[in-house]
Amino acid sequence: EAGVTQFPSHSVIEKGQTVTLRCDPISGHDNLYWYRRVMGKEIKFLLHFVKESKQDESGMPNNRFLAERTGGTYSTLKVQPAELEDSGVYFCASSLRPWGRRGTNEKLFFGSGTQLSVL
Amino acid sequence: KNEVEQSPQNLTAQEGEFITINCSYSVGISALHWLQQHPGGGIVSLFMLSSGKKKHGRLIATINIQEKHSSLHITASHPRDSAVYTCAVRGMEYGNKLVFGAGTILRVKS
């Protein structure tokens, strides 16, 4: 079974440009999460999709970030225009049911991440 | 100050050594997770704990809810254990989202 895949693995862009990151969750996983680790800091939650709906987008840093999940399959995260502080590793994860809910032992599967460098 | 503190930040061990990585948090939680990421690889969820202890192979995770502390132990460490280990917690005070520690970079030398 294919795991969570992310594309591209690396992206180097200039400040002001646009970048789109893609995440393909495990087939059948309704729950899709985006996280990121910016330089030297801990991983932070960005948002959570349930199918095509945004369940929680409280972690999105500002309106330069737009996430979509049309059709409830793969998701894209677009940064426009990119700024220097957006550099970091962007992780996607998926689960069949919402992860971490008390009483469940639902496993969360992560992708390898996209390393974004904004110059 | 991070809400989830991990120690040490970096750890170098000799093959065969017993390794302990610690994680402390400041508020009540519903679950704590230990994650592993090998160089160039994705993140793998090792354990999810809400109480007590779990064991998988040479890996053991414990949690003390009263002391708000968890440890990840690796017995008979091996170079293939070299990775970044991160703890993450979930609780109502965090809006039921995952809050991550900064990670511990482990290198096991042969």
mmCIF file of N, CA and C in Angstrom, chain A residues 11-108:
data_model
loop_
_atom_site.group_PDB
_atom_site.id
_atom_site.type_symbol
_atom_site.label_atom_id
_atom_site.label_comp_id
_atom_site.label_asym_id
_atom_site.label_seq_id
_atom_site.Cartn_x
_atom_site.Cartn_y
_atom_site.Cartn_z
ATOM 1 N N SER A 11 12.055 22.454 -2.870
ATOM 2 C CA SER A 11 11.698 23.569 -3.731
ATOM 3 C C SER A 11 12.498 24.795 -3.296
ATOM 4 N N VAL A 12 13.172 25.395 -4.259
ATOM 5 C CA VAL A 12 13.933 26.621 -3.988
ATOM 6 C C VAL A 12 13.338 27.717 -4.857
ATOM 7 N N ILE A 13 12.837 28.762 -4.224
ATOM 8 C CA ILE A 13 12.217 29.853 -4.975
ATOM 9 C C ILE A 13 12.716 31.182 -4.433
ATOM 10 N N GLU A 14 12.439 32.218 -5.189
ATOM 11 C CA GLU A 14 12.820 33.556 -4.740
ATOM 12 C C GLU A 14 11.653 34.203 -4.012
ATOM 13 N N LYS A 15 12.005 35.098 -3.114
ATOM 14 C CA LYS A 15 10.985 35.858 -2.394
ATOM 15 C C LYS A 15 10.043 36.505 -3.400
ATOM 16 N N GLY A 16 8.762 36.410 -3.119
ATOM 17 C CA GLY A 16 7.769 37.009 -3.999
ATOM 18 C C GLY A 16 7.164 36.042 -4.998
ATOM 19 N N GLN A 17 7.828 34.898 -5.197
ATOM 20 C CA GLN A 17 7.285 33.912 -6.124
ATOM 21 C C GLN A 17 6.199 33.078 -5.439
ATOM 22 N N THR A 18 5.572 32.250 -6.256
ATOM 23 C CA THR A 18 4.505 31.370 -5.767
ATOM 24 C C THR A 18 4.990 29.938 -5.799
ATOM 25 N N VAL A 19 4.623 29.172 -4.787
ATOM 26 C CA VAL A 19 4.967 27.757 -4.766
ATOM 27 C C VAL A 19 3.726 26.973 -4.345
ATOM 28 N N THR A 20 3.537 25.832 -4.968
ATOM 29 C CA THR A 20 2.424 24.954 -4.619
ATOM 30 C C THR A 20 2.972 23.595 -4.223
ATOM 31 N N LEU A 21 2.621 23.179 -3.021
ATOM 32 C CA LEU A 21 3.031 21.883 -2.506
ATOM 33 C C LEU A 21 1.842 20.934 -2.614
ATOM 34 N N ARG A 22 2.160 19.692 -2.897
ATOM 35 C CA ARG A 22 1.078 18.722 -3.049
ATOM 36 C C ARG A 22 1.254 17.572 -2.068
ATOM 37 N N CYS A 23 0.129 17.069 -1.601
ATOM 38 C CA CYS A 23 0.126 15.910 -0.706
ATOM 39 C C CYS A 23 -0.915 14.918 -1.196
ATOM 40 N N ASP A 24 -0.496 13.684 -1.384
ATOM 41 C CA ASP A 24 -1.423 12.602 -1.677
ATOM 42 C C ASP A 24 -1.511 11.715 -0.443
ATOM 43 N N PRO A 25 -2.653 11.712 0.224
ATOM 44 C CA PRO A 25 -2.771 10.884 1.434
ATOM 45 C C PRO A 25 -2.928 9.420 1.037
ATOM 46 N N ILE A 26 -2.953 8.583 2.046
ATOM 47 C CA ILE A 26 -3.243 7.172 1.811
ATOM 48 C C ILE A 26 -4.691 7.064 1.332
ATOM 49 N N SER A 27 -4.906 6.249 0.319
ATOM 50 C CA SER A 27 -6.232 6.118 -0.268
ATOM 51 C C SER A 27 -7.262 5.745 0.793
ATOM 52 N N GLY A 28 -8.354 6.496 0.802
ATOM 53 C CA GLY A 28 -9.413 6.197 1.762
ATOM 54 C C GLY A 28 -9.315 6.969 3.056
ATOM 55 N N HIS A 29 -8.199 7.654 3.269
ATOM 56 C CA HIS A 29 -8.046 8.444 4.495
ATOM 57 C C HIS A 29 -8.780 9.778 4.335
ATOM 58 N N ASP A 30 -9.815 9.960 5.159
ATOM 59 C CA ASP A 30 -10.591 11.192 5.081
ATOM 60 C C ASP A 30 -9.869 12.380 5.704
ATOM 61 N N ASN A 31 -9.028 12.075 6.706
ATOM 62 C CA ASN A 31 -8.385 13.143 7.471
ATOM 63 C C ASN A 31 -6.995 13.444 6.934
ATOM 64 N N LEU A 32 -6.766 14.689 6.628
ATOM 65 C CA LEU A 32 -5.480 15.122 6.085
ATOM 66 C C LEU A 32 -5.031 16.351 6.853
ATOM 67 N N TYR A 33 -3.787 16.327 7.266
ATOM 68 C CA TYR A 33 -3.223 17.396 8.094
ATOM 69 C C TYR A 33 -1.998 17.977 7.400
ATOM 70 N N TRP A 34 -1.822 19.272 7.551
ATOM 71 C CA TRP A 34 -0.578 19.931 7.136
ATOM 72 C C TRP A 34 0.112 20.469 8.391
ATOM 73 N N TYR A 35 1.440 20.250 8.435
ATOM 74 C CA TYR A 35 2.281 20.782 9.498
ATOM 75 C C TYR A 35 3.503 21.405 8.845
ATOM 76 N N ARG A 36 4.219 22.234 9.610
ATOM 77 C CA ARG A 36 5.487 22.699 9.097
ATOM 78 C C ARG A 36 6.472 22.918 10.240
ATOM 79 N N ARG A 37 7.752 22.759 9.892
ATOM 80 C CA ARG A 37 8.841 23.077 10.811
ATOM 81 C C ARG A 37 9.670 24.165 10.156
ATOM 82 N N VAL A 38 9.649 25.341 10.757
ATOM 83 C CA VAL A 38 10.513 26.395 10.238
ATOM 84 C C VAL A 38 11.837 26.325 10.985
ATOM 85 N N MET A 39 12.833 26.948 10.421
ATOM 86 C CA MET A 39 14.212 26.773 10.851
ATOM 87 C C MET A 39 14.383 26.864 12.365
ATOM 88 N N GLY A 40 14.929 25.792 12.951
ATOM 89 C CA GLY A 40 15.289 25.816 14.365
ATOM 90 C C GLY A 40 14.125 25.741 15.328
ATOM 91 N N LYS A 41 12.919 25.619 14.802
ATOM 92 C CA LYS A 41 11.768 25.604 15.708
ATOM 93 C C LYS A 41 11.034 24.268 15.619
ATOM 94 N N GLU A 42 10.068 24.095 16.526
ATOM 95 C CA GLU A 42 9.341 22.847 16.560
ATOM 96 C C GLU A 42 8.295 22.793 15.443
ATOM 97 N N ILE A 43 7.829 21.584 15.166
ATOM 98 C CA ILE A 43 6.790 21.382 14.159
ATOM 99 C C ILE A 43 5.501 22.011 14.655
ATOM 100 N N LYS A 44 4.822 22.718 13.759
ATOM 101 C CA LYS A 44 3.559 23.368 14.140
ATOM 102 C C LYS A 44 2.441 22.939 13.194
ATOM 103 N N PHE A 45 1.280 22.797 13.768
ATOM 104 C CA PHE A 45 0.063 22.473 13.017
ATOM 105 C C PHE A 45 -0.328 23.642 12.132
ATOM 106 N N LEU A 46 -0.760 23.313 10.905
ATOM 107 C CA LEU A 46 -1.285 24.341 9.998
ATOM 108 C C LEU A 46 -2.792 24.196 9.841
ATOM 109 N N LEU A 47 -3.211 23.041 9.310
ATOM 110 C CA LEU A 47 -4.647 22.850 9.185
ATOM 111 C C LEU A 47 -5.012 21.387 9.022
ATOM 112 N N HIS A 48 -6.296 21.125 9.129
ATOM 113 C CA HIS A 48 -6.856 19.779 9.107
ATOM 114 C C HIS A 48 -8.048 19.750 8.165
ATOM 115 N N PHE A 49 -8.003 18.841 7.198
ATOM 116 C CA PHE A 49 -9.131 18.589 6.304
ATOM 117 C C PHE A 49 -9.846 17.313 6.742
ATOM 118 N N VAL A 50 -11.169 17.337 6.671
ATOM 119 C CA VAL A 50 -11.948 16.111 6.690
ATOM 120 C C VAL A 50 -12.625 16.042 5.332
ATOM 121 N N LYS A 51 -12.205 15.068 4.567
ATOM 122 C CA LYS A 51 -12.585 15.013 3.142
ATOM 123 C C LYS A 51 -12.213 16.348 2.507
ATOM 124 N N GLU A 52 -13.139 17.023 1.870
ATOM 125 C CA GLU A 52 -12.759 18.270 1.197
ATOM 126 C C GLU A 52 -12.960 19.514 2.062
ATOM 127 N N SER A 53 -13.462 19.321 3.282
ATOM 128 C CA SER A 53 -13.779 20.460 4.134
ATOM 129 C C SER A 53 -12.651 20.770 5.110
ATOM 130 N N LYS A 54 -12.429 22.053 5.320
ATOM 131 C CA LYS A 54 -11.431 22.475 6.317
ATOM 132 C C LYS A 54 -12.057 22.371 7.701
ATOM 133 N N GLN A 55 -11.577 21.423 8.476
ATOM 134 C CA GLN A 55 -12.096 21.210 9.823
ATOM 135 C C GLN A 55 -11.519 22.231 10.794
ATOM 136 N N ASP A 56 -10.237 22.545 10.584
ATOM 137 C CA ASP A 56 -9.540 23.449 11.502
ATOM 138 C C ASP A 56 -8.390 24.067 10.722
ATOM 139 N N GLU A 57 -8.426 25.376 10.545
ATOM 140 C CA GLU A 57 -7.324 26.025 9.844
ATOM 141 C C GLU A 57 -6.685 27.092 10.721
ATOM 142 N N SER A 58 -6.792 26.899 12.025
ATOM 143 C CA SER A 58 -6.310 27.900 12.964
ATOM 144 C C SER A 58 -4.798 28.065 12.959
ATOM 145 N N GLY A 59 -4.082 27.098 12.400
ATOM 146 C CA GLY A 59 -2.627 27.196 12.381
ATOM 147 C C GLY A 59 -2.063 27.891 11.154
ATOM 148 N N MET A 60 -2.909 28.228 10.210
ATOM 149 C CA MET A 60 -2.420 28.900 8.993
ATOM 150 C C MET A 60 -1.883 30.273 9.378
ATOM 151 N N PRO A 61 -0.644 30.575 9.001
ATOM 152 C CA PRO A 61 0.005 31.781 9.527
ATOM 153 C C PRO A 61 -0.584 33.093 9.007
ATOM 154 N N ASN A 62 -1.014 33.130 7.779
ATOM 155 C CA ASN A 62 -1.560 34.371 7.221
ATOM 156 C C ASN A 62 -2.225 34.063 5.889
ATOM 157 N N ASN A 63 -2.776 35.084 5.263
ATOM 158 C CA ASN A 63 -3.558 34.840 4.040
ATOM 159 C C ASN A 63 -2.699 34.630 2.797
ATOM 160 N N ARG A 64 -1.397 34.545 2.981
ATOM 161 C CA ARG A 64 -0.552 34.157 1.836
ATOM 162 C C ARG A 64 -0.582 32.637 1.638
ATOM 163 N N PHE A 65 -1.140 31.939 2.572
ATOM 164 C CA PHE A 65 -1.209 30.477 2.518
ATOM 165 C C PHE A 65 -2.632 30.063 2.173
ATOM 166 N N LEU A 66 -2.748 29.215 1.137
ATOM 167 C CA LEU A 66 -4.066 28.729 0.737
ATOM 168 C C LEU A 66 -3.994 27.225 0.556
ATOM 169 N N ALA A 67 -4.828 26.512 1.288
ATOM 170 C CA ALA A 67 -4.864 25.055 1.169
ATOM 171 C C ALA A 67 -6.181 24.635 0.563
ATOM 172 N N GLU A 68 -6.099 23.634 -0.294
ATOM 173 C CA GLU A 68 -7.309 23.106 -0.917
ATOM 174 C C GLU A 68 -7.253 21.599 -0.949
ATOM 175 N N ARG A 69 -8.435 21.005 -1.010
ATOM 176 C CA ARG A 69 -8.518 19.548 -1.139
ATOM 177 C C ARG A 69 -9.777 19.228 -1.946
ATOM 178 N N THR A 70 -9.726 19.584 -3.190
ATOM 179 C CA THR A 70 -10.866 19.389 -4.076
ATOM 180 C C THR A 70 -11.152 17.896 -4.248
ATOM 181 N N GLY A 71 -12.400 17.524 -4.066
ATOM 182 C CA GLY A 71 -12.766 16.123 -4.248
ATOM 183 C C GLY A 71 -12.368 15.239 -3.088
ATOM 184 N N GLY A 72 -11.747 15.814 -2.080
ATOM 185 C CA GLY A 72 -11.405 15.044 -0.892
ATOM 186 C C GLY A 72 -10.294 14.040 -1.088
ATOM 187 N N THR A 73 -9.505 14.194 -2.153
ATOM 188 C CA THR A 73 -8.391 13.256 -2.359
ATOM 189 C C THR A 73 -7.084 13.939 -1.996
ATOM 190 N N TYR A 74 -6.333 14.395 -3.013
ATOM 191 C CA TYR A 74 -5.061 15.038 -2.700
ATOM 192 C C TYR A 74 -5.306 16.477 -2.258
ATOM 193 N N SER A 75 -4.300 17.035 -1.628
ATOM 194 C CA SER A 75 -4.392 18.420 -1.161
ATOM 195 C C SER A 75 -3.218 19.223 -1.698
ATOM 196 N N THR A 76 -3.462 20.509 -1.876
ATOM 197 C CA THR A 76 -2.382 21.415 -2.251
ATOM 198 C C THR A 76 -2.286 22.526 -1.221
ATOM 199 N N LEU A 77 -1.085 22.994 -1.030
ATOM 200 C CA LEU A 77 -0.825 24.131 -0.157
ATOM 201 C C LEU A 77 -0.038 25.141 -0.976
ATOM 202 N N LYS A 78 -0.673 26.272 -1.240
ATOM 203 C CA LYS A 78 -0.030 27.292 -2.079
ATOM 204 C C LYS A 78 0.427 28.452 -1.199
ATOM 205 N N VAL A 79 1.623 28.917 -1.465
ATOM 206 C CA VAL A 79 2.166 30.079 -0.756
ATOM 207 C C VAL A 79 2.383 31.168 -1.808
ATOM 208 N N GLN A 80 1.680 32.301 -1.636
ATOM 209 C CA GLN A 80 1.732 33.346 -2.643
ATOM 210 C C GLN A 80 1.470 34.710 -2.010
ATOM 211 N N PRO A 81 2.411 35.630 -2.039
ATOM 212 C CA PRO A 81 3.799 35.453 -2.453
ATOM 213 C C PRO A 81 4.636 34.913 -1.306
ATOM 214 N N ALA A 82 5.631 34.125 -1.627
ATOM 215 C CA ALA A 82 6.474 33.534 -0.593
ATOM 216 C C ALA A 82 7.402 34.582 0.016
ATOM 217 N N GLU A 83 7.610 34.450 1.323
ATOM 218 C CA GLU A 83 8.522 35.314 2.059
ATOM 219 C C GLU A 83 9.643 34.453 2.645
ATOM 220 N N LEU A 84 10.715 35.136 3.050
ATOM 221 C CA LEU A 84 11.884 34.406 3.572
ATOM 222 C C LEU A 84 11.522 33.521 4.750
ATOM 223 N N GLU A 85 10.631 34.026 5.621
ATOM 224 C CA GLU A 85 10.306 33.284 6.838
ATOM 225 C C GLU A 85 9.445 32.052 6.582
ATOM 226 N N ASP A 86 9.019 31.863 5.322
ATOM 227 C CA ASP A 86 8.248 30.668 4.987
ATOM 228 C C ASP A 86 9.143 29.451 4.781
ATOM 229 N N SER A 87 10.431 29.658 4.748
ATOM 230 C CA SER A 87 11.364 28.541 4.542
ATOM 231 C C SER A 87 11.222 27.534 5.680
ATOM 232 N N GLY A 88 11.230 26.264 5.301
ATOM 233 C CA GLY A 88 11.112 25.213 6.310
ATOM 234 C C GLY A 88 10.712 23.921 5.646
ATOM 235 N N VAL A 89 10.324 22.963 6.466
ATOM 236 C CA VAL A 89 9.858 21.677 5.950
ATOM 237 C C VAL A 89 8.363 21.580 6.198
ATOM 238 N N TYR A 90 7.626 21.300 5.143
ATOM 239 C CA TYR A 90 6.173 21.199 5.214
ATOM 240 C C TYR A 90 5.791 19.721 5.157
ATOM 241 N N PHE A 91 5.145 19.258 6.212
ATOM 242 C CA PHE A 91 4.742 17.865 6.304
ATOM 243 C C PHE A 91 3.242 17.727 6.114
ATOM 244 N N CYS A 92 2.878 16.633 5.509
ATOM 245 C CA CYS A 92 1.478 16.272 5.380
ATOM 246 C C CYS A 92 1.290 14.939 6.095
ATOM 247 N N ALA A 93 0.132 14.735 6.660
ATOM 248 C CA ALA A 93 -0.163 13.476 7.324
ATOM 249 C C ALA A 93 -1.620 13.112 7.076
ATOM 250 N N SER A 94 -1.910 11.825 7.147
ATOM 251 C CA SER A 94 -3.302 11.426 6.965
ATOM 252 C C SER A 94 -3.672 10.313 7.939
ATOM 253 N N SER A 95 -4.959 10.223 8.211
ATOM 254 C CA SER A 95 -5.470 9.138 9.033
ATOM 255 C C SER A 95 -6.880 8.818 8.582
ATOM 256 N N LEU A 96 -7.299 7.607 8.905
ATOM 257 C CA LEU A 96 -8.638 7.185 8.498
ATOM 258 C C LEU A 96 -9.683 7.981 9.281
ATOM 259 N N ARG A 97 -9.468 8.021 10.605
ATOM 260 C CA ARG A 97 -10.358 8.782 11.476
ATOM 261 C C ARG A 97 -9.554 9.913 12.093
ATOM 262 N N PRO A 98 -10.197 10.883 12.723
ATOM 263 C CA PRO A 98 -9.425 11.978 13.326
ATOM 264 C C PRO A 98 -8.397 11.447 14.301
ATOM 265 N N TRP A 99 -7.212 11.956 14.215
ATOM 266 C CA TRP A 99 -6.111 11.432 15.003
ATOM 267 C C TRP A 99 -6.078 12.010 16.396
ATOM 268 N N GLY A 100 -5.736 11.140 17.337
ATOM 269 C CA GLY A 100 -5.493 11.615 18.688
ATOM 270 C C GLY A 100 -6.741 11.703 19.541
ATOM 271 N N ARG A 101 -7.869 11.325 18.990
ATOM 272 C CA ARG A 101 -9.089 11.399 19.800
ATOM 273 C C ARG A 101 -8.992 10.401 20.943
ATOM 274 N N ARG A 102 -9.396 10.832 22.116
ATOM 275 C CA ARG A 102 -9.301 9.970 23.294
ATOM 276 C C ARG A 102 -10.093 8.682 23.071
ATOM 277 N N GLY A 103 -9.497 7.603 23.440
ATOM 278 C CA GLY A 103 -10.177 6.309 23.356
ATOM 279 C C GLY A 103 -9.909 5.578 22.050
ATOM 280 N N THR A 104 -9.269 6.232 21.104
ATOM 281 C CA THR A 104 -8.960 5.552 19.846
ATOM 282 C C THR A 104 -7.461 5.341 19.750
ATOM 283 N N ASN A 105 -7.093 4.411 18.936
ATOM 284 C CA ASN A 105 -5.674 4.165 18.717
ATOM 285 C C ASN A 105 -5.353 4.371 17.245
ATOM 286 N N GLU A 106 -5.952 5.396 16.687
ATOM 287 C CA GLU A 106 -5.814 5.658 15.271
ATOM 288 C C GLU A 106 -4.391 6.067 14.928
ATOM 289 N N LYS A 107 -3.831 5.423 13.920
ATOM 290 C CA LYS A 107 -2.455 5.714 13.551
ATOM 291 C C LYS A 107 -2.421 6.885 12.558
ATOM 292 N N LEU A 108 -1.427 7.706 12.713
ATOM 293 C CA LEU A 108 -1.235 8.846 11.818
ATOM 294 C C LEU A 108 -0.036 8.554 10.939
#
